[in-house]
XYZ file of C-alpha atoms in Angstrom:
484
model
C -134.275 189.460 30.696
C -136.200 189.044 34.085
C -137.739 186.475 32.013
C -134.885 184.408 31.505
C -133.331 185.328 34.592
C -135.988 183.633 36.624
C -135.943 180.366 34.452
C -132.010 180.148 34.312
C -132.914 180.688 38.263
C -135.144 177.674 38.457
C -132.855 175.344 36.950
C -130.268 176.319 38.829
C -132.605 175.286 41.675
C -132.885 171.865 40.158
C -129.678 171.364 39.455
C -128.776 172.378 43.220
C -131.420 169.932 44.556
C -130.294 167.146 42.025
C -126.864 167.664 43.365
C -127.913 167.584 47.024
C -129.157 164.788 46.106
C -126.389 163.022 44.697
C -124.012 163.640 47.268
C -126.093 162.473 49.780
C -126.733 158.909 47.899
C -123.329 158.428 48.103
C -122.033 160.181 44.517
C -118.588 160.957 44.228
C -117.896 164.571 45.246
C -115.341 165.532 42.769
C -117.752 164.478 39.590
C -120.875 165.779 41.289
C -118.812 169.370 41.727
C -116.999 169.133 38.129
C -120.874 168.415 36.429
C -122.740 171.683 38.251
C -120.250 173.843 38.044
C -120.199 173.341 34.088
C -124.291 173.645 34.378
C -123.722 177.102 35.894
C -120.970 177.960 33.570
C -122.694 177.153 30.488
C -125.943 178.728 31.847
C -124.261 181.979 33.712
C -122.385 182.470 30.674
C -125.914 182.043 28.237
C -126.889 184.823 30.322
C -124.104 186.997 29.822
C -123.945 186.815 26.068
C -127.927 187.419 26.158
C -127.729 190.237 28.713
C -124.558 191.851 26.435
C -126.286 191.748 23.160
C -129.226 193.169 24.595
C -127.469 196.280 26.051
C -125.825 196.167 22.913
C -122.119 195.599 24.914
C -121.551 192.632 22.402
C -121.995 194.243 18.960
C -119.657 191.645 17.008
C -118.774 187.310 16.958
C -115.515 188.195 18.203
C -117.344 190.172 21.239
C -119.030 187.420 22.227
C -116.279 184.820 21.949
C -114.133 186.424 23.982
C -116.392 186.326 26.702
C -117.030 182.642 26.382
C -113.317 182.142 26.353
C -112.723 184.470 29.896
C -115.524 182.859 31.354
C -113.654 179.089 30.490
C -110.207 180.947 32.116
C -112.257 181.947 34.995
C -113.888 179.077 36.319
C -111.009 176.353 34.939
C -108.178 177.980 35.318
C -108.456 180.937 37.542
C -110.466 179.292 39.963
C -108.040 176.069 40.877
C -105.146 178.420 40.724
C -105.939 180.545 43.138
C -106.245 178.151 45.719
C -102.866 177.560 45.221
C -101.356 178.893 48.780
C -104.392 176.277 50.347
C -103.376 173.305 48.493
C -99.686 174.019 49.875
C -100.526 174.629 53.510
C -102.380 171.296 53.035
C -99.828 169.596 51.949
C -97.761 171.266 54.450
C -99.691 170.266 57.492
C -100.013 166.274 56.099
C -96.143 166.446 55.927
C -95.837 167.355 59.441
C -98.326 164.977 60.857
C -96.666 162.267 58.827
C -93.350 162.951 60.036
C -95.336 162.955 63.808
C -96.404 159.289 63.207
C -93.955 157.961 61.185
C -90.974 158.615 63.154
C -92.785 157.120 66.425
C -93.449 160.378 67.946
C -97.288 160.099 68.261
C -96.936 156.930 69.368
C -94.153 157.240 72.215
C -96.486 160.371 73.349
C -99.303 158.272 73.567
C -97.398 155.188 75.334
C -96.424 157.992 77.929
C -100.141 158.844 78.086
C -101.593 155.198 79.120
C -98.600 154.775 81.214
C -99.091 157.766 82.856
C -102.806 157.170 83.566
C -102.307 153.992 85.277
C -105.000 151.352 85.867
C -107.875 153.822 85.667
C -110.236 153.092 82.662
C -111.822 156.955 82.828
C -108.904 158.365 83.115
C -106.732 156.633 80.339
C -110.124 157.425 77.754
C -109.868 161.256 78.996
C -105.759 161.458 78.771
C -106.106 159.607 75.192
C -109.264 162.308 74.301
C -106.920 164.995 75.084
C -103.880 164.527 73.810
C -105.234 163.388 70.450
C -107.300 166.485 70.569
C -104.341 168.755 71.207
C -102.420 166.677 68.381
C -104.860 167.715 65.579
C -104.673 171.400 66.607
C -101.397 171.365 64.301
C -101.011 167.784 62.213
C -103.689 167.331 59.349
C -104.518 164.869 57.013
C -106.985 161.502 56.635
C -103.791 159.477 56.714
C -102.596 160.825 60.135
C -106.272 160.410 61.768
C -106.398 156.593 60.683
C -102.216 156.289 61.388
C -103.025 157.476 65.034
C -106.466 156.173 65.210
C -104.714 152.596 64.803
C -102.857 152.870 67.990
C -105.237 154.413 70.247
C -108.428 152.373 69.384
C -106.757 149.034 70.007
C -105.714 150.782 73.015
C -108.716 151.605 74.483
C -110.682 148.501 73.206
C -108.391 146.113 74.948
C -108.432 147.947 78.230
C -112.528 146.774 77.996
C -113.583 150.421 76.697
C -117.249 150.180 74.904
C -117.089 150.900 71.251
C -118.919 153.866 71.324
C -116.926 155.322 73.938
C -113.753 154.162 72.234
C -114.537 155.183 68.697
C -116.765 158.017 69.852
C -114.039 160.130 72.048
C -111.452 159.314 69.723
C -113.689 161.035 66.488
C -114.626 163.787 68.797
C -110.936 164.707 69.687
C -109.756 164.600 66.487
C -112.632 167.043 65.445
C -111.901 169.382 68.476
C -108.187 170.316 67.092
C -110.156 171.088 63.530
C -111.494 174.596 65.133
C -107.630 175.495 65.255
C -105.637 173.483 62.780
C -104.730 176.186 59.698
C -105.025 173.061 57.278
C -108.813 173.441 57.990
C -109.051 177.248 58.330
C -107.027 178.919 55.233
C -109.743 175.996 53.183
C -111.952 179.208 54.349
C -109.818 181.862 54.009
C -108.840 181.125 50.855
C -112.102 179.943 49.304
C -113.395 182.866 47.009
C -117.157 182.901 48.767
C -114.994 183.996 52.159
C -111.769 186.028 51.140
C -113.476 189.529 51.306
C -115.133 188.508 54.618
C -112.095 187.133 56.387
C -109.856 189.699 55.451
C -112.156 192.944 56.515
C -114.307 190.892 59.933
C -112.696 187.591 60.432
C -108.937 187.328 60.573
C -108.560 190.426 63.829
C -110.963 187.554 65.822
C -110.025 184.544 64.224
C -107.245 182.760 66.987
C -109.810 183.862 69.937
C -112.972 182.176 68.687
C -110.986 178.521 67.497
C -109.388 178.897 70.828
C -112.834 179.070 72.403
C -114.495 176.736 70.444
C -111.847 173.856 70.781
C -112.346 174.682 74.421
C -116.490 174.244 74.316
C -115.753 171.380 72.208
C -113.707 169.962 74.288
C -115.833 170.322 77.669
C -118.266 168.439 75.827
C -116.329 165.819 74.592
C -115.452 165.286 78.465
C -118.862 165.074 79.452
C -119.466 161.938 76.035
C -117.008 160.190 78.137
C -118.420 160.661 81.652
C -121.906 160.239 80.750
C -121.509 156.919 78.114
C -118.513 155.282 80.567
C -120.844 155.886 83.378
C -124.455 154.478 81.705
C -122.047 152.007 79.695
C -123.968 148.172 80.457
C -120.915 146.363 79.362
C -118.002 148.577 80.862
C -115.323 146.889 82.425
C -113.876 148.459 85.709
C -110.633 146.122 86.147
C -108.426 145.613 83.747
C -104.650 144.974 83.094
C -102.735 146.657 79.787
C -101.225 143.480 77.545
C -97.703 144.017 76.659
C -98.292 144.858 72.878
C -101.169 146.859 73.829
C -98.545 149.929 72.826
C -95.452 148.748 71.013
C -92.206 150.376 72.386
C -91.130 153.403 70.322
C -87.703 154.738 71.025
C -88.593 158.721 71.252
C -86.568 161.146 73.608
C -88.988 163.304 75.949
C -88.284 166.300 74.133
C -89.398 164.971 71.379
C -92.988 165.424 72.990
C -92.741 169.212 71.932
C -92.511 168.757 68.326
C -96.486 168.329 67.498
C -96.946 171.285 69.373
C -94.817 173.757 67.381
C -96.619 175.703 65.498
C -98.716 176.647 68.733
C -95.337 177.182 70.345
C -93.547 179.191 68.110
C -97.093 181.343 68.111
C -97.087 181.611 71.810
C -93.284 182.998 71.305
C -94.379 185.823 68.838
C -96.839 186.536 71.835
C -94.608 186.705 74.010
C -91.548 188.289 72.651
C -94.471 190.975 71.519
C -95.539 191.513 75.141
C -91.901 192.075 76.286
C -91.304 194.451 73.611
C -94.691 196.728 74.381
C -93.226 196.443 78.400
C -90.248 197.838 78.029
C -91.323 200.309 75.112
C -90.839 203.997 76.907
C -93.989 205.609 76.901
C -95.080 207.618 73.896
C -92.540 205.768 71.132
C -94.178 203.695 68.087
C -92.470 200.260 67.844
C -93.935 198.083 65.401
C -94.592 194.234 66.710
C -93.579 191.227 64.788
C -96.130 189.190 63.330
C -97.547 185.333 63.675
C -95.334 182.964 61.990
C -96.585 181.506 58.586
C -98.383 178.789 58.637
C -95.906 176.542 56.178
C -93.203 178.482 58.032
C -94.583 176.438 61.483
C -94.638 173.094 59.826
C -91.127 173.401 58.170
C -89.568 174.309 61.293
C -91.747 171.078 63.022
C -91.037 168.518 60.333
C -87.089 169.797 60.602
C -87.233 169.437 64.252
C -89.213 166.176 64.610
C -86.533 164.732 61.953
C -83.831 165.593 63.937
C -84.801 164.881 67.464
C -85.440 161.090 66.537
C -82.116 160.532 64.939
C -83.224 160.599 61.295
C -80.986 163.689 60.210
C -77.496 161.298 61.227
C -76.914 160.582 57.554
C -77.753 161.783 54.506
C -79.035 158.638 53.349
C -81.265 158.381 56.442
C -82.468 161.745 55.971
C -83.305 161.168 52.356
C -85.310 158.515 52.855
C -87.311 159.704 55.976
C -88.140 162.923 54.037
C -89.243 161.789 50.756
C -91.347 158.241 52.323
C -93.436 161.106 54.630
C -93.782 163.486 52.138
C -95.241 160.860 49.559
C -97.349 159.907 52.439
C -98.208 163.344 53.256
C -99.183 163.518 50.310
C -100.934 160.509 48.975
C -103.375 161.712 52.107
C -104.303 164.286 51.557
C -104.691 163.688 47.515
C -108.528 163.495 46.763
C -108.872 166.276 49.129
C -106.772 168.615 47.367
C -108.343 167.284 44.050
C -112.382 167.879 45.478
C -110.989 171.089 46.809
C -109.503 172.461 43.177
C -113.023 171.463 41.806
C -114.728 172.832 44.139
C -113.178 176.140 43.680
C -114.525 175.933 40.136
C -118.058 175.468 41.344
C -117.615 178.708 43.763
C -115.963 180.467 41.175
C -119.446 179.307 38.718
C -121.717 180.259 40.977
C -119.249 183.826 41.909
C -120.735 187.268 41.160
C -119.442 187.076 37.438
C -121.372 183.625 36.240
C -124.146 182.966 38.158
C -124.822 186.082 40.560
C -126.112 188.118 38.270
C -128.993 185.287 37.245
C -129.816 184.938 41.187
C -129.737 188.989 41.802
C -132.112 189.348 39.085
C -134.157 186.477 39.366
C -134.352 187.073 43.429
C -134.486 190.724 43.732
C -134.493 192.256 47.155
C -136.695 190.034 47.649
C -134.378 187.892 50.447
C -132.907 191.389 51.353
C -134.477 190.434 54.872
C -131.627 187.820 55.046
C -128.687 190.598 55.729
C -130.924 192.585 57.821
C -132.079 189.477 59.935
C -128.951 187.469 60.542
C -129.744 185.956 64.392
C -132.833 184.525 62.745
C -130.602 182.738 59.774
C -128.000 181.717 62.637
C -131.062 180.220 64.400
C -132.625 178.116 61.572
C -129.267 176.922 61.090
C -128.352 175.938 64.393
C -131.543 174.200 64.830
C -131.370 171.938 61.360
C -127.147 171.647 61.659
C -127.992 168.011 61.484
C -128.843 168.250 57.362
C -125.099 168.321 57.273
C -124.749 164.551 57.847
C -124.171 162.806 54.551
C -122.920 165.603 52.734
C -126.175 167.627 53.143
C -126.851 170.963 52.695
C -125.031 172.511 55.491
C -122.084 170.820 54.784
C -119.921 172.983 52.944
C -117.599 170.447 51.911
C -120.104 168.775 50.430
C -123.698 169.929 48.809
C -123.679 172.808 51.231
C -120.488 174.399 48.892
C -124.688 175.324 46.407
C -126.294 176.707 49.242
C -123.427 178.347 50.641
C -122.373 180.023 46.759
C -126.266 181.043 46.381
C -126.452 182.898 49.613
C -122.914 184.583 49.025
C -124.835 185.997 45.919
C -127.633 187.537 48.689
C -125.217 188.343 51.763
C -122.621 190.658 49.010
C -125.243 192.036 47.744
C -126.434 193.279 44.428
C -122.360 195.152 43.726
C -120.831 192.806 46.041
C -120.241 195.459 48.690
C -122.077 193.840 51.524
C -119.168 192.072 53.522
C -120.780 190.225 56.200
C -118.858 187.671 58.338
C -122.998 186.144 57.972
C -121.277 183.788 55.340
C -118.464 181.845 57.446
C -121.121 181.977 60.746
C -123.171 179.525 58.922
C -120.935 177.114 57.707
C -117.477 177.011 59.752
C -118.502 175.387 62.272
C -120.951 171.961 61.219
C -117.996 170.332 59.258
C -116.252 169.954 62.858
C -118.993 169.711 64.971
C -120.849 167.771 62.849
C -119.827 165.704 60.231
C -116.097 165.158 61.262
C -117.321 163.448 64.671
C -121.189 162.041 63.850
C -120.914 160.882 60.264
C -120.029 157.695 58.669
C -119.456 159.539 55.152
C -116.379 161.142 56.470
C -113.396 159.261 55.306
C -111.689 158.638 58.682
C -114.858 157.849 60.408
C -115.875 155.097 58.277
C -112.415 153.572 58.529
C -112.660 154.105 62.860
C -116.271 152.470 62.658
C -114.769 149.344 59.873
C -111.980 149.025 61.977
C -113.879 148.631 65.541
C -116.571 146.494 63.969
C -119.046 149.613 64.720
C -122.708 149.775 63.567
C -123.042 153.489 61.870
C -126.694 154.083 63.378
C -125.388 153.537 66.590
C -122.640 155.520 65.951
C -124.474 158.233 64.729
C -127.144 157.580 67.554
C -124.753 157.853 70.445
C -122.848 161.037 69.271
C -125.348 163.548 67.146
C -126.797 164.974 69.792
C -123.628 165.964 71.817
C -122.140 167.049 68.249
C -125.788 168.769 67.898
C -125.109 170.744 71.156
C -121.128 171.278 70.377
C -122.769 172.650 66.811
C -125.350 175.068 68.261
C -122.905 176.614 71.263
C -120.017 177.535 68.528
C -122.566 178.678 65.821
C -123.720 181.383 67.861
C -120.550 181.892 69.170
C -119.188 182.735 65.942
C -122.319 184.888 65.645
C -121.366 187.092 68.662
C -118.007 187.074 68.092
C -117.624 188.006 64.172
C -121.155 190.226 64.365
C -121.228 191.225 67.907
């Protein structure tokens, strides 16, 4: 069996590097995924029968087919469907950020913005920086990012901003509300690799560290603008706003409040909690309320942003609002939800049931060092962060969802009772830092760099080594945070 185990191990290998490979030629995602995973399933489950037989587990046909058949349950079935809450938070958080743009909302917020800034180039480029930042703490979706993006680059390109400043800060920002947006973060805590470790060392620290990183990521998203406005060779230091620059968008002020819900109605819970422990006498147990749902937030901001821009007067108008953002909500965030279905079959392939026993036989202790040497892991992977640009290796989202499902096999360890926050250290963070703000594979990036007439090397140029440094401060953050 060690025999087998260690070939079955080497073409998994292949098959990893093949679709590393793929992805980063360019290969559609959702094919690459659908093809390994069936690989590991058919090899995994080879494995199984072999390794049954052998310990004479499977005595009978019927033995043995009814372990092909769970197997086919598991990874086809099983897997997609328990990704189920994901998908809906997803869909969720599109919703609300379509409601946010199509009602006018973003873009009243971010007429009040340049309006607000006056005549000041730095200043109108920071104010745009951080109020789209703050915006993608709660809305979500491709179709959002390229429905703001379309108002604020036009913006800031007529106003004489350079192109890498313009497209640059704008990328950045929207990565920076990534750290805290729950349509990026329950991806995690829902993925099979991570439910064990979020639920037993992530979740108690979660809010602090996205809090902190959107705030590091931020800082240096400040300091892109400074330095490249202030180097800039073609910067322009008059200028006057044209009149369609921002088109008028009839939004009352409170409507301003609306994007911000779900932080809001977070910083209530908070709040109400604190008054409760305050004037709880001394010695009584009182149990505090907790965090609002995620799809709870996002109902009660769609509802709101609805109704605050007069599209709840009629029924008709209501009807019609609702359903055009929702399909648009939706049709956003569609191949996302579909690579994210498949690519819970390729975690659930490569799980503890398929393909760990192949890699904890094949490997042995041998990488035992991994667990008991974490800060050197973190380091190696701070250092080459970069190899997540074109869907590489440490982009989990991408090829990195092999690497990451072959080192859950080492981190769990050999009965899967190693839970190690090691796992989500290593590959939270470079899909934000990284690929959301430096690569021209992401879908909204290659639409901002289309759209501004934007060479990608320079793009990539001009921001990977800010999204480098943004990479390696919230990497080890999470290390120190999650691992202490």
């Amino acid at each position: 069996m060690q025999i087998f185990a260690i070939i079955a191990a080497i073409l998994f290998l292949v098959s990893l590097v093949g679709f590393v490979y793929y992805c980063m030629k360019g290969g559609n995602l959702i094919i690459g995924l659908f093809i390994t995973a069936t690989f590991w399933f058919m090899l995994g489950t080879i494995y199984s029968v072999w390794n049954g037989i052998s310990a004479n587990e499977i005595k009978t046909f019927a033995d043995g087919w009814n372990l092909v058949v769970s197997n086919i349950n598991l990874i086809y079935s099983e897997g997609p469907i328990k990704y189920g809450t994901t998908t809906t938070v997803i869909i969720f958080a599109s919703w609300f950020g379509r409601v946010i743009v199509d009602t006018g909302i973003a873009k009243a917020l971010i007429k009040r913005v340049v309006e607000l800034s006056g005549d000041k180039q730095g200043i109108t480029v920071v104010a745009l920086a951080i109020v789209t930042a703050l915006l993608f703490t709660s809305i979500f979706g491709p179709g959002s990012v390229m429905a703001i993006g379309a108002i604020i680059l036009p913006i800031l390109l007529t106003i004489g901003v350079n192109k890498k400043v313009a497209v640059g800060s704008f990328l950045m920002a929207v990565a920076a509300g990534m750290y805290v947006n729950s349509g990026y973060s329950i991806q995690f805590s829902q993925n099979p690799l991570f439910v064990g470790i979020w639920d037993q060392a992530i979740a108690g620290n979660f809010t602090m560290f996205a809090w902190i990183a959107f705030a590091v990521h931020v800082v240096i998203m400040l300091g892109f603008i400074v330095f490249n406005l202030y180097f800039s060779k073609d910067k322009i230091k008059a200028w006057a706003m044209t009149d369609d620059a921002v088109e008028e968008a009839d939004v009352k002020g409170i409507a301003f409040l609306v994007p911000f819900i779900p932080i809001l109605l977070s910083l209530l819970v908070v709040l109400i909690n604190t008054i409760i422990k305050m004037t709880t006498p001394a010695g009584q147990v009182v149990t505090l309320a907790t965090d609002f749902a995620a799809i709870t937030s996002f109902v009660v901001g769609i509802v709101l942003g609805l109704l605050v821009t007069g599209n709840l007067k009629s029924m008709k108008k209501a009807v019609e609002t609702s359903q055009k953002s929702l399909f648009n909500g939706i049709s956003d965030v569609a191949l996302l939800i579909g690579m994210l279905l498949v690519m819970n079959m390729f975690s659930t392939a490569a799980g503890n049931d398929i393909a760990g026993p192949i890699l904890r036989a094949a490997l042995g202790g041998s990488l035992d060092w991994i667990v008991s040497n974490p800060i050197v892991i973190v380091s190696i992977f701070v250092v080459l962060a970069p190899l997540a640009l074109f869907r590489g290796p440490f982009m989990i989202w991408g090829s990195g969802i092999a690497l990451a499902s072959v080192m859950a096999t080492i981190i769990y360890g050999p009965e899967g009772t190693v839970v190690s926050p090691l796992l989500f250290v290593l590959f939270y963070v470079q899909p934000v830092a990284i690929v959301a703000q430096s690569c021209p594979t992401q879908s909204w990036g290659m639409w901002a760099l289309s759209y501004a007439k934007y060479e990608p090397n320079t793009y990539i140029k001009t921001n990977i080594l800010w999204a480098w440094a943004i990479a390696a401060i919230n990497i080890f953050l999470a290390y120190f945070i999650f691992m202490g």
